[in-house]
Short mmCIF file of C-alpha atoms and ligand atoms in Angstrom, two decimals:
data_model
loop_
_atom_site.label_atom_id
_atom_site.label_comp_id
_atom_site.label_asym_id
_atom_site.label_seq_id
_atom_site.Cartn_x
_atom_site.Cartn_y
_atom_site.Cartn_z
CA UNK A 1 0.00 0.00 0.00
CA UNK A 2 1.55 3.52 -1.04
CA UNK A 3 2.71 5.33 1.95
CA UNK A 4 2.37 2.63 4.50
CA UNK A 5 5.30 1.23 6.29
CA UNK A 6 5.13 -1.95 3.90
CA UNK A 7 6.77 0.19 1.30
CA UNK A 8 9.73 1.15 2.97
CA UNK A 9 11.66 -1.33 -0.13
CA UNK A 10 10.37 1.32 -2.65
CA UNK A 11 13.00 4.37 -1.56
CA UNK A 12 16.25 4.67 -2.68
CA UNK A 13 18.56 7.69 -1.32
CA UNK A 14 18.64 10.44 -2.76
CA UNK A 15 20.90 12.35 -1.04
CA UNK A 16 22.37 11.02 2.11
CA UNK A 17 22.27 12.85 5.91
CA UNK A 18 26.16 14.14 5.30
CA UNK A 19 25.22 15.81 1.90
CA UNK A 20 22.46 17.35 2.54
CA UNK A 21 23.95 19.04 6.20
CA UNK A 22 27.15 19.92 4.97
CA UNK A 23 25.02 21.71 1.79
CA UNK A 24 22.83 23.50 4.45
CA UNK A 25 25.91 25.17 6.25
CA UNK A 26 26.99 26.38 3.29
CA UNK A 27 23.61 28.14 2.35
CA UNK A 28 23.13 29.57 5.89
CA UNK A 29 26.61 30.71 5.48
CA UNK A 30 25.80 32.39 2.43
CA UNK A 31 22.62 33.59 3.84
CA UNK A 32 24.35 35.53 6.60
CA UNK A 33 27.03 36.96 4.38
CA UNK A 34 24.23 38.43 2.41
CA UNK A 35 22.24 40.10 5.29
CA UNK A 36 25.82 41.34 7.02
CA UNK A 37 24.67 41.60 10.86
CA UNK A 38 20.63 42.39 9.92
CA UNK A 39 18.31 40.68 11.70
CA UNK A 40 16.70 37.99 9.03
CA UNK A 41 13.14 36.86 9.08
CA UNK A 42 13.25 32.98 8.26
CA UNK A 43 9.59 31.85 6.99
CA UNK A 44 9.18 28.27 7.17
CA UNK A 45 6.52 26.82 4.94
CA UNK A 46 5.23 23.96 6.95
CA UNK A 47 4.83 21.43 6.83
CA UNK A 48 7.75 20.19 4.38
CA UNK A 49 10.16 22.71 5.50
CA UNK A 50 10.29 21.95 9.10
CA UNK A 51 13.52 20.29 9.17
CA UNK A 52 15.10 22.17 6.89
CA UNK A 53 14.14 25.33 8.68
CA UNK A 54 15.27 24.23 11.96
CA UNK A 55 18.94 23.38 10.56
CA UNK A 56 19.07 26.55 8.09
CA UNK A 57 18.49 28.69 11.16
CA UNK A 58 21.22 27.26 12.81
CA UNK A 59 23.38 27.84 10.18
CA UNK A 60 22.57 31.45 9.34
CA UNK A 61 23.69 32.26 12.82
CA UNK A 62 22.85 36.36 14.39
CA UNK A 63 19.89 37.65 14.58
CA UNK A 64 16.83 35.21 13.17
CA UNK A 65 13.31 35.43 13.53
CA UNK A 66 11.43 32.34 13.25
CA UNK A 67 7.80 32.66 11.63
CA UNK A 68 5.53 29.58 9.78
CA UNK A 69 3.14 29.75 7.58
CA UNK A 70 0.96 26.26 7.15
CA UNK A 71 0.45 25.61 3.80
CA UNK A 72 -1.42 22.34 2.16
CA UNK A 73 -1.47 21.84 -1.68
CA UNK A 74 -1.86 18.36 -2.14
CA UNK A 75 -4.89 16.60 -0.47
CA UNK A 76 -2.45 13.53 -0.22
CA UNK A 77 -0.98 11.82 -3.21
CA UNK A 78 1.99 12.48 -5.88
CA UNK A 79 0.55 15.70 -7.71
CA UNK A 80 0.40 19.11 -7.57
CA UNK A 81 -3.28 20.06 -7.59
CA UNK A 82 -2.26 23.84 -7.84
CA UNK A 83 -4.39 24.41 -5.11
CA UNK A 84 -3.13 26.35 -2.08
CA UNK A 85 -4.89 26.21 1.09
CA UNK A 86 -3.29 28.44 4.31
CA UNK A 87 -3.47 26.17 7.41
CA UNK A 88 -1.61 28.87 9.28
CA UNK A 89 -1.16 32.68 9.30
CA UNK A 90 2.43 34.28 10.26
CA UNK A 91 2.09 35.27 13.94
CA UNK A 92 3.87 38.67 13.56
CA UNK A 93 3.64 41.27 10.88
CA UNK A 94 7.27 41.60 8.70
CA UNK A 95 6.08 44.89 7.08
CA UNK A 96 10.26 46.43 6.95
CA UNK A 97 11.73 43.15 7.80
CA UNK A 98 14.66 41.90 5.62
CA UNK A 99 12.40 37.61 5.00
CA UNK A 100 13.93 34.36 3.33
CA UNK A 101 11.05 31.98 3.16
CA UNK A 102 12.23 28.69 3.22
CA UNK A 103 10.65 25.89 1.18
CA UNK A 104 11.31 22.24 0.98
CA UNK A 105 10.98 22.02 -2.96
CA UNK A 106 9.89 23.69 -5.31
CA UNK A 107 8.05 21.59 -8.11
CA UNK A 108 5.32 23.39 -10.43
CA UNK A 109 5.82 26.51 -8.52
CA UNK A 110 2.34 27.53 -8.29
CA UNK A 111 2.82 27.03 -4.44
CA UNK A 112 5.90 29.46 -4.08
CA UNK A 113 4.26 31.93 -6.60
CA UNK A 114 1.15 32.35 -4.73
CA UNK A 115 3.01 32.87 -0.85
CA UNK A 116 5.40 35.34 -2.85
CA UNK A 117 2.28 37.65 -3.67
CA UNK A 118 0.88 37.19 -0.21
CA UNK A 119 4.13 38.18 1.24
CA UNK A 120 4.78 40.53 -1.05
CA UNK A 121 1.47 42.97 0.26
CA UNK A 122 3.05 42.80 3.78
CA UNK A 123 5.63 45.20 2.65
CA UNK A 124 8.79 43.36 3.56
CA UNK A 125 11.82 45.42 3.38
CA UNK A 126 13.37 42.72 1.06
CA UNK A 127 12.18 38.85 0.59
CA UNK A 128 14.34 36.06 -0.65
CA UNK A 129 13.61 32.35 -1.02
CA UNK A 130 15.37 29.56 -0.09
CA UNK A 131 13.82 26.00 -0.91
CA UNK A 132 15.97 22.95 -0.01
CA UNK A 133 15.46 20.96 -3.71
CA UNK A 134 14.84 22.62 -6.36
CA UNK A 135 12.63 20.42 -9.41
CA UNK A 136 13.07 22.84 -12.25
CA UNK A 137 11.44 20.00 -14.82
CA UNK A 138 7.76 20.32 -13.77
CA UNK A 139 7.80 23.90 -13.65
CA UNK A 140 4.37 25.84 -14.39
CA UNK A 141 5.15 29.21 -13.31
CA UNK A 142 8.77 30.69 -13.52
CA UNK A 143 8.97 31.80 -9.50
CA UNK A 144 12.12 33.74 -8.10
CA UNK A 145 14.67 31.27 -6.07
CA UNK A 146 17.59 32.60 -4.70
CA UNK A 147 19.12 29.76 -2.69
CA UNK A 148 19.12 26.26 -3.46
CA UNK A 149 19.85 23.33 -1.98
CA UNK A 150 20.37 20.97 -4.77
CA UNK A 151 18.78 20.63 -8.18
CA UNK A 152 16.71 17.44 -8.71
CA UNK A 153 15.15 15.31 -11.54
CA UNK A 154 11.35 15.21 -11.79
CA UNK A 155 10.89 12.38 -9.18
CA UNK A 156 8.97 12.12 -6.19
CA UNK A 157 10.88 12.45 -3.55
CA UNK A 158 10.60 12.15 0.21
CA UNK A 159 12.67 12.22 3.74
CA UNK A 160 13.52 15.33 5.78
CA UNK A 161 10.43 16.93 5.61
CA UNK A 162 8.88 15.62 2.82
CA UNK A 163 6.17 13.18 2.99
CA UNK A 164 3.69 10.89 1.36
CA UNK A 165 0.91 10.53 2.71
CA UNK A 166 2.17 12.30 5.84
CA UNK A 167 5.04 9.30 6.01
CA UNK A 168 8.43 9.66 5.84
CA UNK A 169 8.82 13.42 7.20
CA UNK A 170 11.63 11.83 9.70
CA UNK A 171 13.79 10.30 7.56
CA UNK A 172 17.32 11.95 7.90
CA UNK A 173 18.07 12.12 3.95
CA UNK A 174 16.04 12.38 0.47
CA UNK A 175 14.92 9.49 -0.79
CA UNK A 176 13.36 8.67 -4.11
CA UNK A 177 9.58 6.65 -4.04
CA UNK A 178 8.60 4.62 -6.64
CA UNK A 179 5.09 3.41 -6.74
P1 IMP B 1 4.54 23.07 -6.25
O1 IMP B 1 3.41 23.99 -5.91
O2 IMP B 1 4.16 22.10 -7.35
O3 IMP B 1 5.82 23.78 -6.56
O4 IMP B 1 4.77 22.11 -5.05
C1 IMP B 1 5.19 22.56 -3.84
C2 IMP B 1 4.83 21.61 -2.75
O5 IMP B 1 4.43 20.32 -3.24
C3 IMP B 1 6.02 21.36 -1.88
O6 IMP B 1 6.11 22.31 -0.85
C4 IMP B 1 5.77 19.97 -1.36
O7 IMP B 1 4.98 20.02 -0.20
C5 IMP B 1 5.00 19.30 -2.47
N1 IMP B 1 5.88 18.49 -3.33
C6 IMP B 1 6.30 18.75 -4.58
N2 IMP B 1 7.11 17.79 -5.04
C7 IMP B 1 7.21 16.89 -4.03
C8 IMP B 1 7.95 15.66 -3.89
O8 IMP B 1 8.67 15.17 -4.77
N3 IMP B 1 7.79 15.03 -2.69
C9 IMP B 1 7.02 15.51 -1.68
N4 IMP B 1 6.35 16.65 -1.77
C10 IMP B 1 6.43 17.34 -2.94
#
């Protein structure tokens, strides 16, 4: 059964646990070179991101704000439906606030293009995007992405945040699923 525990025989890594942190402390260190010593406002999509976001921050170092925004565009499954749904508002406003919102992938981009406009009317004094994998193949809309992780082919992948069917969000690497 997809996404049960049965199919644990369909992954194959990706990208292994060493990869993918020493890649992350290179981004945050890039991150913080780029902001010099202002505060940064790191917006974690959830719920794919929450990993990622908890090492990036880490590795940015300085001053970091921490806000989430819940976001669900697949109603479980392997496919984009386009549709965006917000599960969770940001808890502070970032109206003059230098913001990196940090994805775990970007695929169609019709997720990352629609929280861009919505952060965009909040009148940040600069936003930036980070997403951890970057699937360039399946794109729909071109959407701005200023650091990334590591460029993928158009597979489904999961581990470190991402899931299927809500499974596999703890695994320390990226792993491809075949059905
Ligand atoms: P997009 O709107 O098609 O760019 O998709 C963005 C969201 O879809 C991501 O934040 C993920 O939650 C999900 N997604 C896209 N590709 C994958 C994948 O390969 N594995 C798991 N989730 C994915």
């Amino acid at each position: 059964m997809p996404g049960s525990e049965s199919s644990v025989d369909q992954l194959e890594v990706l990208i292994n646990e060493e990869r993918l942190q020493a890649r992350i402390q290179e981004l945050g260190k890039q991150i913080r070179e780029d902001f010099g010593d202002n505060p940064i406002t790191c917006i974690g999509v959830l719920k794919g991101s929450f990993l990622f976001m908890a090492d990036l921050v880490r590795a940015i170092g300085g001053p970091v704000r921490c806000e989430f925004l819940g976001v669900s565009s697949y109603q479980g499954g392997t496919r984009s439906t386009g549709v965006v749904r917000i599960t969770h508002d940001l808890k502070q406003p970032v109206e003059g606030q230098h913001c990196v919102l940090v994805e775990d992938i970007v695929d169609t981009g019709l997720t990352m293009d629609y929280l861009l406009r919505m952060l965009q009317v909040r009148n940040p004094a600069s936003l930036k995007v980070a997403t951890l994998l970057d699937k360039p193949d399946n794109r729909e809309v071109e959407v701005q992405t200023d650091y990334i992780g590591f460029t993928i082919p158009d597979e489904f992948v999961v581990g470190y945040g991402l899931d299927l069917n809500e499974l596999y969000r703890n695994l320390p690497h990226i792993a491809v699923y075949t059905p």
